[in-house]
Amino acid sequence: MLELADVSVDLEGERIVSDATLAVPDGSVTAVLGPSGCGKSTLLRAVAGIEPLAAGALRWDGADLAGVPTHKRGFALVFQDGQLFDHLTVGRNVGYALRLRRAPGTDRRVAELLDLVGLPDHADRMPATLSGGERQRVALARSLAVEPRLLLLDEPLSALDAGLRERLAGDLQRILREAGTTALLVTHDHEEAFAVADRIAVMRRGRIVQDGDLGEVWRAPADAQTALFLGYATVLDGARAVRLLAEAGLPAADVVALRRSALTLDPDGPLRARVREARATPDQVRLRVHVDGVGDLDAVASLDAHAGAGDEVGLHVDHTRLAVVGRP
Amino acid sequence: MLELADVSVDLEGERIVSDATLAVPDGSVTAVLGPSGCGKSTLLRAVAGIEPLAAGALRWDGADLAGVPTHKRGFALVFQDGQLFDHLTVGRNVGYALRLRRAPGTDRRVAELLDLVGLPDHADRMPATLSGGERQRVALARSLAVEPRLLLLDEPLSALDAGLRERLAGDLQRILREAGTTALLVTHDHEEAFAVADRIAVMRRGRIVQDGDLGEVWRAPADAQTALFLGYATVLDGARAVRLLAEAGLPAADVVALRRSALTLDPDGPLRARVREARATPDQVRLRVHVDGVGDLDAVASLDAHAGAGDEVGLHVDHTRLAVVGRP
Amino acid sequence: TEEEPSAATGGDAGGRVVLVTHESFSLPKKLVKEFEAESGIDLEVRAAGDAGTLTTKLAVTADNPTGDVAFGVDNTFASRALDEGVFATTDLEVPAGAGDYTVPGDDGARMVPVDTGNVCVNVDTTWFEERDLDPPATLEDLADPAYRDLFVTPSALSSSPGLAFLLATVAEYGDDWPSYWDRLLGNGTRVVDGWSDAYFTDFTGGGGDGDRPVVLSYDSSPAFTVPKGGGASTTAALLDTCFRQVEYAGVLEGADNPEGGAAVVEWLLSEDVQAALPDSMYVFPVREGVALPPDWEKYAEQPDDPFTLDPADIAAHRDDWLEQWRDLTTR
Amino acid sequence: MRRLLALAALAAVPVAVLGLFFVVPVSGMVARGFWPDGEFAPDQVWEVLTRDRTLRVLAFTLWSAAAGTVGSVGLGLPAAYVLHRTALPLRRGVRSALLVPFVLPTVVVGVAFRQLLGAGGPLGFLGLDGSATAIVLGLVFFNVAVVIRVVGGAWEQLDDRPGHAAATLGASPVQVFRTVTWPQLRPAVVSAATVVFLFCATAFGIVLTLGGSRYATVETEIYLLTVQVFDLPGAAALSVLQLVVVLALLLVAGRTRSTPVVRRPATPHRLRRSDVVPVAVTLLLLAAIAAPVLALLVGSLRVDGAWGLENYTALSTTGQRDALQVSVTAALLNSLRTAVDATWMALLTGLLVAVVVTRRSRSRAERRTRRLLDGLFMLPLGVSAVTLGFGFLITLDRPPFDLRDSPLLVPIAQALVALPLVVRTLVPVLAGIDDRQRQAAASLGAGALRTLATVDLPVLWRPVLAASGFAFAVSLGEFGATSFLAREDFPTMPLVIFRLLGHPGELNYGMALAASVVLAATTAVVVLAVERLRVTSVGAF
Ligand SMILES: Nc1ncnc2c1ncn2[C@@H]1O[C@H](COP(=O)(O)OP(=O)(O)OP(=O)(O)O)[C@@H](O)[C@H]1O
Ligand SMILES: Nc1ncnc2c1ncn2[C@@H]1O[C@H](COP(=O)(O)OP(=O)(O)OP(=O)(O)O)[C@@H](O)[C@H]1O
Ligand SMILES: Cc1ncc(C[n+]2csc(CCO)c2C)c(N)n1
Ligand SMILES: [Mg+2]
Ligand SMILES: [Mg+2]
């Protein structure tokens, strides 16, 4: 188990990561989710032993990692931009760690891994001739070859298209689980987090503001900003929250976060609203509606609904798509 | 207007882009959408004049671009990995093109652009100290400064978190529209395409397999693979398609593509199915169901639905979330 | 590490002896072998740099010399060696005829003359014959407009023959030497860096494509310009323009093996070595009655009365002279 | 802490070598000047510095070195581009041929130059013989190869994508060069220019031969004061002056040198229309360098006014009237053997220095220490061979360092001279390796050595080969220190050539020319062979 205890990291004299405390249980896949520039990559680099800690401690199974150099930690890091070795073929990149330990059967293993990431014929290619997504996949395969005790992933799937991402996410989960590997993943993309992780930590401005099981965090974001970052479209508080919850027939709460799809057009819905704006997307119609006493909200309608600006409409509130914020 | 007429591009003797034909109307934002490694970046580089054409022609407003060097084309390219000038500060990177033409008011303009991409205090930073997403944003700002007649964007938003992406996409659309700039965007991510583009071209293995208005392509994918790539979960053909459409009360067609959310749990739905698997995600329950005569399909249910494996359920077919494939 | 003396076959010296000398030092291997066999001495030669470098080297290492005996300090540098206490006093006998060459005031007590040679102006006789001209003969002639643009000499600053020529003019003209040089330079004299430059590049008789038939060189040089088929040398030395150089040997103060060193000096003065000097080092023996090689007898004439200067004088004024000379030549 | 210890351990060997073979001897010699008779007498030293003449000498030194540097960089840059970025036919051969001037003994080059420029020579009409222009031309002739190698090596490794980015932003090729390529190239150019400046400022033979002794530089002045005049305080004063100037230069250079540039080698491109100017400059340069060498070649083939190979066949002898102790062929073997030793010494030390200097620093003090080390190893270039040579004699004279007679002294001295070139060739390349590559290797389980072997070395082996070619050539051609330290029975080629030129006799002269040609050809062939080596085992880990 990896533990971060009040970890702080400075770069060029500035505090980039502050007092991060986090536990990554064995066999779990934990995602650190945070906006661009919040310090995710820096945190990963500190765990890998590349950046020194300014304060706090890192522990693996209780043993302090201070003074353990990167290559002895047994943590493989997949860099955000791959960092392939440009002078080696794809195959030799993937087999790098295997050759370091003179493991037998390198070639077979490399072929397996390349298969896994969907690049079966690429073993003899040079990295400079790969596309962005292909590079990322090779980097992933290279790290998987290590069979590390902890896999550190910096946005490993963000350069991949949805189909590939979903497939790889599934494979990754399976592989990690089978090998009992623990993984720490950082990403700005909650889809990526959900696709792979079972635990989640939300990071903001160098601090970890919430962590827990995926669903737990999802259902009860610690604060309004977290909720917005997790993909909730609107956060209401005070009287507006009370009013909305009352209309939806739900118990009152101070702050409530709504996904865009929490409000759907429904002539029989309990909430009356006036449409301000409607925009069709390939999937659905996105509405901006005004509810008296609550204000402007997002809502959706099916593509065959005919709601135009100015119309009075009814809204259905899907209580599974809203979350009470700040309740522990 | 940019026209690609049977454009082919070779790299190291291999044909990477084959016979791509595409028109990018003035003032439009066209997205080339394709899986990782299909040749999108190569296509963009060819348009920019960095890679020579192996065959075909590129025309701007009817004039052939052959022999026009990159810097005279007036096309700005935002590279997939930013390609910032590491020896210049962020501010000087953004002001690069302005200084080249000795435009007055450079500083003010740079500040505006940095504001736009959400990095107002970063003008004096060196690129090496930026996070991945920050680099991408600086690259975007740098290209916008040129006010090019054509903006070429290589996955400009994929390193950004959802909030930022949506904001930037909106801003980008506004800026492009206001400046009357035409844009050609490549991405593997259909969300990114939808967020910014109004026209779309689907690319596969170096070929453009379909292009048209966003909604057009969406509603009528040219073939099964395109449909899958556009985010449709399942493609049915032959008897299975007929059966499903019949159940849904829709006119018959040879091939039909379904989004995951085309089938929703509804006790009164016309389609009877047996649940094979149910998995809760933060948003909804994802189901895998079996429909006699059709086979296994994806479906969704609200989080408060109680459907377990083995249950017999009814399904509602949302005809706005399915598309007939291959119909011109 | 000290080496065991090899079984001595004669004399009381033996052991290892290090001879410090300059890069022009050279003697037939056979002679060296014989000497080693006879004396039981293991002779090690360390040769580097020119005479000036050698002298400086000996001077800076006077308290901890790098060898036992030195050869090659010449009369232009002799005072420096003596002033710095480089050499030890020995009671070696100066060979017959060498008395003329000792350093005044030392008289062979520390520095024993070994060889002598002269730096003389040389002319390309063929060149003059072809033009039906009489070659110059004296220093004064070189400043004569009849010989305009014909003379090339190496620099006194960077070349030892160049310095010797300057000293010759000092010896001839005394304090008036600068005005002579004025005239010389006014007459189109070319000053180049080194002897090889002057002789091979600028001199018409040196084998290169030079354009100057008068060059500063040595009295022995004509022996090298005898055509392949034989016949007379194509060049000649002007014997009234010569400055005498003498090379000395001596046992170093603080030597590990002074006896061995003394034996080496004695050997350098021996008839065999003296006879080998012309062919090996292009210099004349100091010892009387030593036969010269046939070519030398024929073509390498020695001046009877070359210019000389007291080494102490040289040491005292060299700095001044060179500075003045430089001011004259670099105007 | 551990990192710092490891750093110190790595730096220990080169620092010890530099200390023992450079700092101690030079300070010993300088101390001699300050304490002439065992008593501190700085006034004598001061007096020299206030002389008019000293100022003039210093001014000429700086002027000629600056002119030589500007010339070398101006001509070297286009040639570096053409020879390292474009697919010019035969470019490898040309690259190694350009090293030839570097090994030619200055005396020989002087002779060749003067044959060209002299009154009777083909270029005599220019009236350059003995002029300052001739000196500057000579300096450029010798040093343009330094610029081509150091800058070309770095240019070869430059990523061309930032240039593409600039072009899409509207930058013309010239603007791309000015705003993108140049900043990336600048560290290498500054590196090269520093070395060239030091070479020029300490040039000895070439100033004397081509300047007809009319011009003096600090270096010739030190020689004069030490050997001719025996004015040790004066020489010490100038040595200190020289060191101060060099240090100032290094300080300035160090400031402009450090822009980290991430490298990604691009393949050479076919010649384009826009390459006309650089190609023309390169060809002109080639012609200019070939001319004196051809003059030598022609001279070596002339015997008694006719063509013949006698000068070459005579190389197995000891010359006319036994001018030499050993035959020229034996000397060639000596040279090669010494050069091999000097090369590995210089490479090993240079690699250590380059690695130490380019590792990522975590604090300002650490960074400053590394910079200091970087500059320190440039110093040997800025000190006169005379000072160093005599310094050896008076300081390395007692056990355990009684090294005055050691046969290792010559290769060590040569390695010391070559070291700055090696360091300057390697540092810009090593500094350009993205540190995250090393971090990636570490996170895959590679220790420090493995990282070095698998990340740095593969990028480095080309520059290492280039540097070894350099070191080899320097060693083959080194004259100053070697003439001082070489043992008489083991002379190297330049010594033998010098000696042949010191003896009258047409055959000796012809042999000197022939030996120079052989030396030049040997260098070109060896350097070409070295650069052709494919170190697959390293590159392919
Ligand atoms: N060397 C550095 N010196 C100073 N600040 C730095 C340095 N490197 C990174 N930063 C800053 O630290 C912050 C965190 O950077 P980091 O790379 O960890 O972000 P991130 O969360 O990974 O972002 P992204 O999702 O965009 O990759 C950023 O604001 C960045 O500008
Ligand atoms: N220099 C090259 N030589 C040979 N093949 C190359 C070269 N560069 C790229 N390729 C190949 O061309 C194909 C297209 O590459 P490109 O970079 O255009 O893909 P892409 O569509 O942008 O992918 P991604 O979304 O992953 O960035 C890839 O399969 C890649 O491996
Ligand atoms: C003007 C000038 N003269 C000679 C050389 C040749 N050279 C080859 S190696 C080396 C270092 C010291 O021996 C030098 C100086 C040069 N490059 N520049
Ligand atoms: Mg990051
Ligand atoms: Mg791409």
GROMACS .gro file of C-alpha atoms in nm, chain B residues 263-267 271-280 285-292 295-301 305-315:
model
   41
  591LEU     CA    1  -3.270   0.153  -2.559
  592THR     CA    2  -3.393   0.250  -2.215
  593LEU     CA    3  -3.555   0.035  -1.953
  594ASP     CA    4  -3.930   0.084  -1.964
  595PRO     CA    5  -4.173  -0.173  -1.831
  599LEU     CA    6  -3.922  -0.458  -2.693
  600ARG     CA    7  -3.894  -0.756  -2.460
  601ALA     CA    8  -3.549  -0.853  -2.350
  602ARG     CA    9  -3.358  -1.047  -2.088
  603VAL     CA   10  -3.089  -0.872  -1.885
  604ARG     CA   11  -2.750  -1.041  -1.909
  605GLU     CA   12  -2.542  -0.795  -1.713
  606ALA     CA   13  -2.596  -0.472  -1.524
  607ARG     CA   14  -2.325  -0.229  -1.414
  608ALA     CA   15  -2.387   0.088  -1.223
  613VAL     CA   16  -2.698   0.170  -1.495
  614ARG     CA   17  -2.548   0.016  -1.803
  615LEU     CA   18  -2.719  -0.297  -1.919
  616ARG     CA   19  -2.634  -0.571  -2.159
  617VAL     CA   20  -2.956  -0.728  -2.276
  618HIS     CA   21  -3.060  -1.011  -2.506
  619VAL     CA   22  -3.344  -0.962  -2.750
  620ASP     CA   23  -3.471  -1.271  -2.926
  623GLY     CA   24  -2.901  -1.072  -3.016
  624ASP     CA   25  -2.712  -0.890  -2.743
  625LEU     CA   26  -2.752  -0.515  -2.720
  626ASP     CA   27  -2.653  -0.229  -2.492
  627ALA     CA   28  -2.915  -0.044  -2.299
  628VAL     CA   29  -2.935   0.195  -2.007
  629ALA     CA   30  -3.151   0.235  -1.705
  633ALA     CA   31  -3.415   0.103  -1.163
  634HIS     CA   32  -3.372  -0.240  -1.013
  635ALA     CA   33  -3.278  -0.467  -1.296
  636GLY     CA   34  -3.052  -0.764  -1.228
  637ALA     CA   35  -2.905  -1.029  -1.452
  638GLY     CA   36  -3.172  -1.273  -1.565
  639ASP     CA   37  -3.464  -1.034  -1.531
  640GLU     CA   38  -3.715  -1.008  -1.811
  641VAL     CA   39  -3.761  -0.642  -1.895
  642GLY     CA   40  -3.931  -0.412  -2.140
  643LEU     CA   41  -3.729  -0.161  -2.348
   0.00000   0.00000   0.00000
